[in-house]
Amino acid sequence: MAIDLQMTSWKRSLHRTFALMATVALVNVSLAGVVVAQEETSVPAWLQERLVERVMHRRDNGEMMQLVRPIAESVSDGVVGVICGGRPVSLGTVVARSSLHVGASVPTTDAYVITKRSELSNDPIRVRLRDGRMFPARVAAVRRRSDLALLVIERDSTGTLPMLRPVTLTSKVPTVGSFLISPDRTNRVIGLGVMGAGPRRVAYRGMLGVQLNSRASTAGAQVEQILPNSSASEAGLESGDRIIAINGQMQNNRDSVMSTLRMVFPGEIVQLTIVRDGDTKEVSAKMREAAIVQESENDARVNGARNIRLSGFEEALQHDTVLNPDQCGGPLLNSDGQVIGVNIARAGRVVSYALPSSLVTVEVSSMIAEAGGK
């Protein structure tokens, strides 16, 4: 009965909102810059009802978000914000040094944070906890293939280490069509999504943005054309440049250049040795996603902001949660509150990817071993 009354009150509130919007005079700005009020209009009752019903049946409406918030709170103190270079770049998921520490509040000497590797730079890293406190952190290990970085949280200026609660990773794979919840560091629900496909391989789609020609008489490959808004154009490459080495590795011909570039993930920087007008130069270029380089302006507006790297994953779950690029790296929950994956990329308007927990568990174990953890 209480729920029915709340829903009725909520619908009345929406009706009042639409009615208020309808009775406000519409204004236009004339060519002379004078604001002219037009006559008032009203929204018919049938249209108000349709708008109310549309909002009520949205999966991300306020009532639904409140309903699933307790699920997000099940990973309280298991999600942090990651700041690099003074700006938020991703979320981080707290993982345990050993299975003995899973699900309990532990000092950070017994926990690590995993996050999205390609969003980090060489700038100082800090993590922000649920209560807003900030602590310095450093990268202890990385995995290029899965785009994960393992962070160690260090003491702050007062010598304090925080208490965190590592999440429990489950190997359970959600069925297609099931609801998925993405929480942030404050236990707020970022979005409620639906499982679309997975687990599956997401092919690598990195691009330098050049058209190459191979001449038998010279080593390397000559640049014939440069795509606009590409890594090559941003790096200052010019038509006629000859690429003779990549990251210090000499290149014999066009095929070797292409083969070497295919091993570089989007977001990674390559050092190109080029010959221009007889002079040898060093040029740095950051590889970009082919999908972003080749899309139209209209597609870019529709897809919205996306991550630096959104492909090249050996195994990923696809869902339709709307994430911002800096909201990747956090846990992905099923309707039982189990962590079934870690969000790894915002790839399109209705496409986000998450690494399944089975893969994350393997990567975390190997990274902790590499970092010297037990």
PDB file of C-alpha atoms in Angstrom, residues 84-207:
ATOM      1  CA  CYS A  84      46.111  10.904 -12.511  1.00  0.00           C
ATOM      2  CA  GLY A  85      47.637  14.224 -13.449  1.00  0.00           C
ATOM      3  CA  GLY A  86      45.148  16.033 -11.223  1.00  0.00           C
ATOM      4  CA  ARG A  87      41.993  14.752 -12.941  1.00  0.00           C
ATOM      5  CA  PRO A  88      39.724  11.713 -12.505  1.00  0.00           C
ATOM      6  CA  VAL A  89      40.621   9.090 -15.115  1.00  0.00           C
ATOM      7  CA  SER A  90      38.930   5.888 -13.931  1.00  0.00           C
ATOM      8  CA  LEU A  91      37.475   3.898 -11.082  1.00  0.00           C
ATOM      9  CA  GLY A  92      39.397   1.191  -9.262  1.00  0.00           C
ATOM     10  CA  THR A  93      38.289  -2.142  -7.825  1.00  0.00           C
ATOM     11  CA  VAL A  94      39.808  -3.265  -4.526  1.00  0.00           C
ATOM     12  CA  VAL A  95      41.176  -6.816  -4.632  1.00  0.00           C
ATOM     13  CA  ALA A  96      42.695  -8.926  -1.873  1.00  0.00           C
ATOM     14  CA  ARG A  97      46.301  -9.978  -1.524  1.00  0.00           C
ATOM     15  CA  SER A  98      45.003 -13.441  -0.610  1.00  0.00           C
ATOM     16  CA  SER A  99      41.650 -15.225  -0.328  1.00  0.00           C
ATOM     17  CA  LEU A 100      41.838 -14.833   3.467  1.00  0.00           C
ATOM     18  CA  HIS A 101      41.184 -11.105   3.112  1.00  0.00           C
ATOM     19  CA  VAL A 102      38.196 -11.215   0.757  1.00  0.00           C
ATOM     20  CA  GLY A 103      35.032  -9.537   2.027  1.00  0.00           C
ATOM     21  CA  ALA A 104      36.569  -8.096   5.206  1.00  0.00           C
ATOM     22  CA  SER A 105      37.880  -4.636   6.014  1.00  0.00           C
ATOM     23  CA  VAL A 106      41.652  -4.835   5.818  1.00  0.00           C
ATOM     24  CA  PRO A 107      44.552  -2.374   5.772  1.00  0.00           C
ATOM     25  CA  THR A 108      45.901  -1.600   2.337  1.00  0.00           C
ATOM     26  CA  THR A 109      48.964  -3.693   3.128  1.00  0.00           C
ATOM     27  CA  ASP A 110      46.626  -6.632   2.453  1.00  0.00           C
ATOM     28  CA  ALA A 111      44.859  -5.182  -0.586  1.00  0.00           C
ATOM     29  CA  TYR A 112      45.519  -3.786  -4.040  1.00  0.00           C
ATOM     30  CA  VAL A 113      43.492  -1.778  -6.543  1.00  0.00           C
ATOM     31  CA  ILE A 114      43.012  -2.747 -10.181  1.00  0.00           C
ATOM     32  CA  THR A 115      42.093  -0.141 -12.761  1.00  0.00           C
ATOM     33  CA  LYS A 116      42.145   0.606 -16.493  1.00  0.00           C
ATOM     34  CA  ARG A 117      45.777   0.812 -17.567  1.00  0.00           C
ATOM     35  CA  SER A 118      45.450   2.879 -20.759  1.00  0.00           C
ATOM     36  CA  GLU A 119      43.874   5.825 -18.911  1.00  0.00           C
ATOM     37  CA  LEU A 120      46.983   6.239 -16.729  1.00  0.00           C
ATOM     38  CA  SER A 121      50.014   8.343 -17.622  1.00  0.00           C
ATOM     39  CA  ASN A 122      53.377   9.025 -16.017  1.00  0.00           C
ATOM     40  CA  ASP A 123      51.811  11.719 -13.836  1.00  0.00           C
ATOM     41  CA  PRO A 124      51.342  11.156 -10.077  1.00  0.00           C
ATOM     42  CA  ILE A 125      48.460   8.856  -9.159  1.00  0.00           C
ATOM     43  CA  ARG A 126      46.090   9.247  -6.232  1.00  0.00           C
ATOM     44  CA  VAL A 127      43.019   7.324  -5.165  1.00  0.00           C
ATOM     45  CA  ARG A 128      39.895   8.824  -3.620  1.00  0.00           C
ATOM     46  CA  LEU A 129      37.976   6.735  -1.087  1.00  0.00           C
ATOM     47  CA  ARG A 130      34.247   6.630  -0.402  1.00  0.00           C
ATOM     48  CA  ASP A 131      34.637   9.216   2.385  1.00  0.00           C
ATOM     49  CA  GLY A 132      36.537  11.581   0.087  1.00  0.00           C
ATOM     50  CA  ARG A 133      40.003  11.040   1.549  1.00  0.00           C
ATOM     51  CA  MET A 134      42.904  10.944  -0.914  1.00  0.00           C
ATOM     52  CA  PHE A 135      45.971   8.696  -0.831  1.00  0.00           C
ATOM     53  CA  PRO A 136      48.974   8.450  -3.156  1.00  0.00           C
ATOM     54  CA  ALA A 137      49.325   5.275  -5.215  1.00  0.00           C
ATOM     55  CA  ARG A 138      51.811   3.713  -7.595  1.00  0.00           C
ATOM     56  CA  VAL A 139      51.654   1.145 -10.388  1.00  0.00           C
ATOM     57  CA  ALA A 140      52.985  -2.227  -9.212  1.00  0.00           C
ATOM     58  CA  ALA A 141      52.239  -4.291 -12.341  1.00  0.00           C
ATOM     59  CA  VAL A 142      50.392  -4.054 -15.657  1.00  0.00           C
ATOM     60  CA  ARG A 143      48.829  -6.435 -18.173  1.00  0.00           C
ATOM     61  CA  ARG A 144      48.734  -4.992 -21.691  1.00  0.00           C
ATOM     62  CA  ARG A 145      46.508  -7.723 -23.109  1.00  0.00           C
ATOM     63  CA  SER A 146      43.679  -7.015 -20.664  1.00  0.00           C
ATOM     64  CA  ASP A 147      44.421  -3.291 -20.143  1.00  0.00           C
ATOM     65  CA  LEU A 148      44.680  -3.701 -16.369  1.00  0.00           C
ATOM     66  CA  ALA A 149      47.024  -2.002 -13.913  1.00  0.00           C
ATOM     67  CA  LEU A 150      47.654  -3.085 -10.327  1.00  0.00           C
ATOM     68  CA  LEU A 151      47.984  -0.156  -7.918  1.00  0.00           C
ATOM     69  CA  VAL A 152      49.515  -0.082  -4.450  1.00  0.00           C
ATOM     70  CA  ILE A 153      48.068   2.555  -2.110  1.00  0.00           C
ATOM     71  CA  GLU A 154      50.732   4.330  -0.067  1.00  0.00           C
ATOM     72  CA  ARG A 155      50.671   6.296   3.169  1.00  0.00           C
ATOM     73  CA  ASP A 156      49.478   9.883   3.119  1.00  0.00           C
ATOM     74  CA  SER A 157      51.383  12.847   4.559  1.00  0.00           C
ATOM     75  CA  THR A 158      50.323  11.860   8.095  1.00  0.00           C
ATOM     76  CA  GLY A 159      51.577   8.305   7.679  1.00  0.00           C
ATOM     77  CA  THR A 160      48.042   6.896   7.567  1.00  0.00           C
ATOM     78  CA  LEU A 161      46.943   3.875   5.548  1.00  0.00           C
ATOM     79  CA  PRO A 162      43.210   3.404   4.881  1.00  0.00           C
ATOM     80  CA  MET A 163      41.068   0.369   5.590  1.00  0.00           C
ATOM     81  CA  LEU A 164      39.465  -1.136   2.495  1.00  0.00           C
ATOM     82  CA  ARG A 165      37.125  -4.027   1.754  1.00  0.00           C
ATOM     83  CA  PRO A 166      38.282  -6.223  -1.162  1.00  0.00           C
ATOM     84  CA  VAL A 167      35.484  -7.433  -3.416  1.00  0.00           C
ATOM     85  CA  THR A 168      34.687 -11.091  -4.009  1.00  0.00           C
ATOM     86  CA  LEU A 169      35.103 -12.061  -7.663  1.00  0.00           C
ATOM     87  CA  THR A 170      32.741 -14.770  -8.877  1.00  0.00           C
ATOM     88  CA  SER A 171      33.245 -16.874 -11.991  1.00  0.00           C
ATOM     89  CA  LYS A 172      29.491 -16.951 -12.598  1.00  0.00           C
ATOM     90  CA  VAL A 173      28.651 -15.634 -16.085  1.00  0.00           C
ATOM     91  CA  PRO A 174      25.331 -13.766 -16.378  1.00  0.00           C
ATOM     92  CA  THR A 175      22.843 -14.860 -19.000  1.00  0.00           C
ATOM     93  CA  VAL A 176      22.072 -12.646 -21.973  1.00  0.00           C
ATOM     94  CA  GLY A 177      19.252 -10.268 -21.057  1.00  0.00           C
ATOM     95  CA  SER A 178      19.990 -10.162 -17.329  1.00  0.00           C
ATOM     96  CA  PHE A 179      20.302  -6.877 -15.430  1.00  0.00           C
ATOM     97  CA  LEU A 180      23.767  -5.605 -14.457  1.00  0.00           C
ATOM     98  CA  ILE A 181      24.648  -2.871 -11.960  1.00  0.00           C
ATOM     99  CA  SER A 182      27.674  -0.558 -12.090  1.00  0.00           C
ATOM    100  CA  PRO A 183      28.413   1.245  -8.775  1.00  0.00           C
ATOM    101  CA  ASP A 184      30.765   4.160  -8.152  1.00  0.00           C
ATOM    102  CA  ARG A 185      33.006   4.859  -5.153  1.00  0.00           C
ATOM    103  CA  THR A 186      30.151   6.449  -3.153  1.00  0.00           C
ATOM    104  CA  ASN A 187      27.813   3.450  -3.611  1.00  0.00           C
ATOM    105  CA  ARG A 188      25.788   5.436  -6.134  1.00  0.00           C
ATOM    106  CA  VAL A 189      24.450   3.446  -9.081  1.00  0.00           C
ATOM    107  CA  ILE A 190      26.142   4.750 -12.237  1.00  0.00           C
ATOM    108  CA  GLY A 191      23.813   2.811 -14.463  1.00  0.00           C
ATOM    109  CA  LEU A 192      21.592  -0.211 -14.815  1.00  0.00           C
ATOM    110  CA  GLY A 193      22.439  -2.190 -17.927  1.00  0.00           C
ATOM    111  CA  VAL A 194      21.465  -5.369 -19.717  1.00  0.00           C
ATOM    112  CA  MET A 195      23.835  -8.169 -20.691  1.00  0.00           C
ATOM    113  CA  GLY A 196      24.066  -8.195 -24.484  1.00  0.00           C
ATOM    114  CA  ALA A 197      26.719 -10.776 -25.378  1.00  0.00           C
ATOM    115  CA  GLY A 198      29.691 -12.591 -24.023  1.00  0.00           C
ATOM    116  CA  PRO A 199      32.124 -13.705 -23.147  1.00  0.00           C
ATOM    117  CA  ARG A 200      33.765 -13.123 -26.514  1.00  0.00           C
ATOM    118  CA  ARG A 201      36.900 -11.746 -28.118  1.00  0.00           C
ATOM    119  CA  VAL A 202      36.927  -8.070 -29.101  1.00  0.00           C
ATOM    120  CA  ALA A 203      39.321  -7.727 -32.031  1.00  0.00           C
ATOM    121  CA  TYR A 204      42.167  -5.224 -31.898  1.00  0.00           C
ATOM    122  CA  ARG A 205      41.525  -2.091 -33.964  1.00  0.00           C
ATOM    123  CA  GLY A 206      44.486   0.236 -33.426  1.00  0.00           C
ATOM    124  CA  MET A 207      45.575   2.657 -36.147  1.00  0.00           C
TER     125      MET A 207
END
